[in-house]
Amino acid sequence: MSRLLGVIDAATVMGGLQDLTLNRSVASIPFAGRYRFIDFVLSNMVNSGVSSVAIFPKHQYRSLMDHIGSGKNWDLDRKRDGLFFFPPYFEPNETTSIGSFARLEQHIEFFKRSHQDYVVIANSYVITNVDFEEALAEHLIHDYDITEIQHEGESLEMYVLSKSLLVELIENRRTSQFISVSDVVKQPLHSFNIGSYEHKSYTAIIDSIPAYFKHSMDLLGHAAWSQLFSLDRPIYTKVKDEPPTKYATNAQVSDSMIANGASIEGTVESSIVSRAVKIGKESVVKNCIVMQKSQIGKGCTLEYVILDKDVKVLDGTTLRGTAEKPLVLRKGSIREAAVAK
């Protein structure tokens, strides 16, 4: 039985990801063709033996609840422990920093009743494959009060601490002036023993559209893919029954990830194509991210473009961005060829 209780703080608001979060939370942003951001931290917890996970969302969390459901795909639909979803009460001026004590206080009885002695608190926008049990071992060996998980010296805003300390910090938040677990770690003037655990495997902190595009393209390389998706620590997601991808006779695909249910009649190069996407004849899609059920018509040219879900690009349209500033087509939008004047 794991000694760790999992807490996913999914209340983060990222201004740099606004084009992708108009209708969803950061935690439910699609990634790598068939996954969502939250799949990675949730799978990390399950692979670390965590059997009780609490998710604390704040904004636009309907799609997140739909994706996670009962937690069955992560083996968290249990009679004891399992998955807990705690939508927020109204809290004016509440911080969105990781491990907000005001947010956790609304459900403090959950922590008091849980039987685990330690807690791992994590965000949903760091894409990696980390073993939280190893971080806990480091925490115990050095007798830290709070252990911060880092990558190459940079904080991943993931923390391990004892449940008793967490409850104490929550109950004393009004007198201590600490507002969150991350606030405690960052403040220099206190008596807590703060330590770090260095995570060495591939890690992506996705806080902007350029970062989203860069780290998505990283997955087309073997090094990043093999570190993120390992056989002994799989990344789980919501299972959808889709037919195999259909490739037309003249279709050409190279250096790309294509999810099930797609229909490819054109050319796809160095791109990520999600489920049920349609790409028409004589269209060229290069260095693009195409999300679920988007449709690209005939004779289109797209380069460095991110298409959110259910986007339609009409016949003959040319769209180009750059690697540093990819063009984003928002969910459900329609783009057509410019009319010459």
mmCIF file of N, CA and C in Angstrom, residues 42 57 201 206 216 234 277-278 308 338:
data_model
loop_
_atom_site.group_PDB
_atom_site.id
_atom_site.type_symbol
_atom_site.label_atom_id
_atom_site.label_comp_id
_atom_site.label_asym_id
_atom_site.label_seq_id
_atom_site.Cartn_x
_atom_site.Cartn_y
_atom_site.Cartn_z
ATOM 1 N N LEU A 42 -1.255 12.206 -13.752
ATOM 2 C CA LEU A 42 -2.122 11.180 -13.182
ATOM 3 C C LEU A 42 -1.521 9.793 -13.359
ATOM 4 N N PRO A 57 -9.758 21.372 -9.461
ATOM 5 C CA PRO A 57 -9.826 22.266 -10.608
ATOM 6 C C PRO A 57 -10.349 23.641 -10.180
ATOM 7 N N SER A 201 14.983 12.683 -16.262
ATOM 8 C CA SER A 201 14.424 12.280 -17.547
ATOM 9 C C SER A 201 13.783 13.471 -18.276
ATOM 10 N N ILE A 206 5.112 23.423 -19.959
ATOM 11 C CA ILE A 206 4.361 24.036 -21.054
ATOM 12 C C ILE A 206 3.515 25.185 -20.503
ATOM 13 N N SER A 216 5.758 19.522 -28.347
ATOM 14 C CA SER A 216 5.007 18.587 -29.177
ATOM 15 C C SER A 216 5.893 18.047 -30.286
ATOM 16 N N PRO A 234 3.753 3.207 -18.259
ATOM 17 C CA PRO A 234 2.942 3.707 -19.375
ATOM 18 C C PRO A 234 2.145 4.955 -19.000
ATOM 19 N N VAL A 277 -9.257 12.981 -37.780
ATOM 20 C CA VAL A 277 -8.900 14.143 -38.615
ATOM 21 C C VAL A 277 -8.992 13.752 -40.087
ATOM 22 N N LYS A 278 -9.430 14.685 -40.926
ATOM 23 C CA LYS A 278 -9.497 14.454 -42.366
ATOM 24 C C LYS A 278 -8.612 15.465 -43.085
ATOM 25 N N ASP A 308 -6.907 23.594 -33.348
ATOM 26 C CA ASP A 308 -7.625 23.033 -32.205
ATOM 27 C C ASP A 308 -8.733 22.119 -32.718
ATOM 28 N N ALA A 338 -8.030 33.463 -48.783
ATOM 29 C CA ALA A 338 -8.262 34.887 -48.906
ATOM 30 C C ALA A 338 -8.711 35.216 -50.340
#
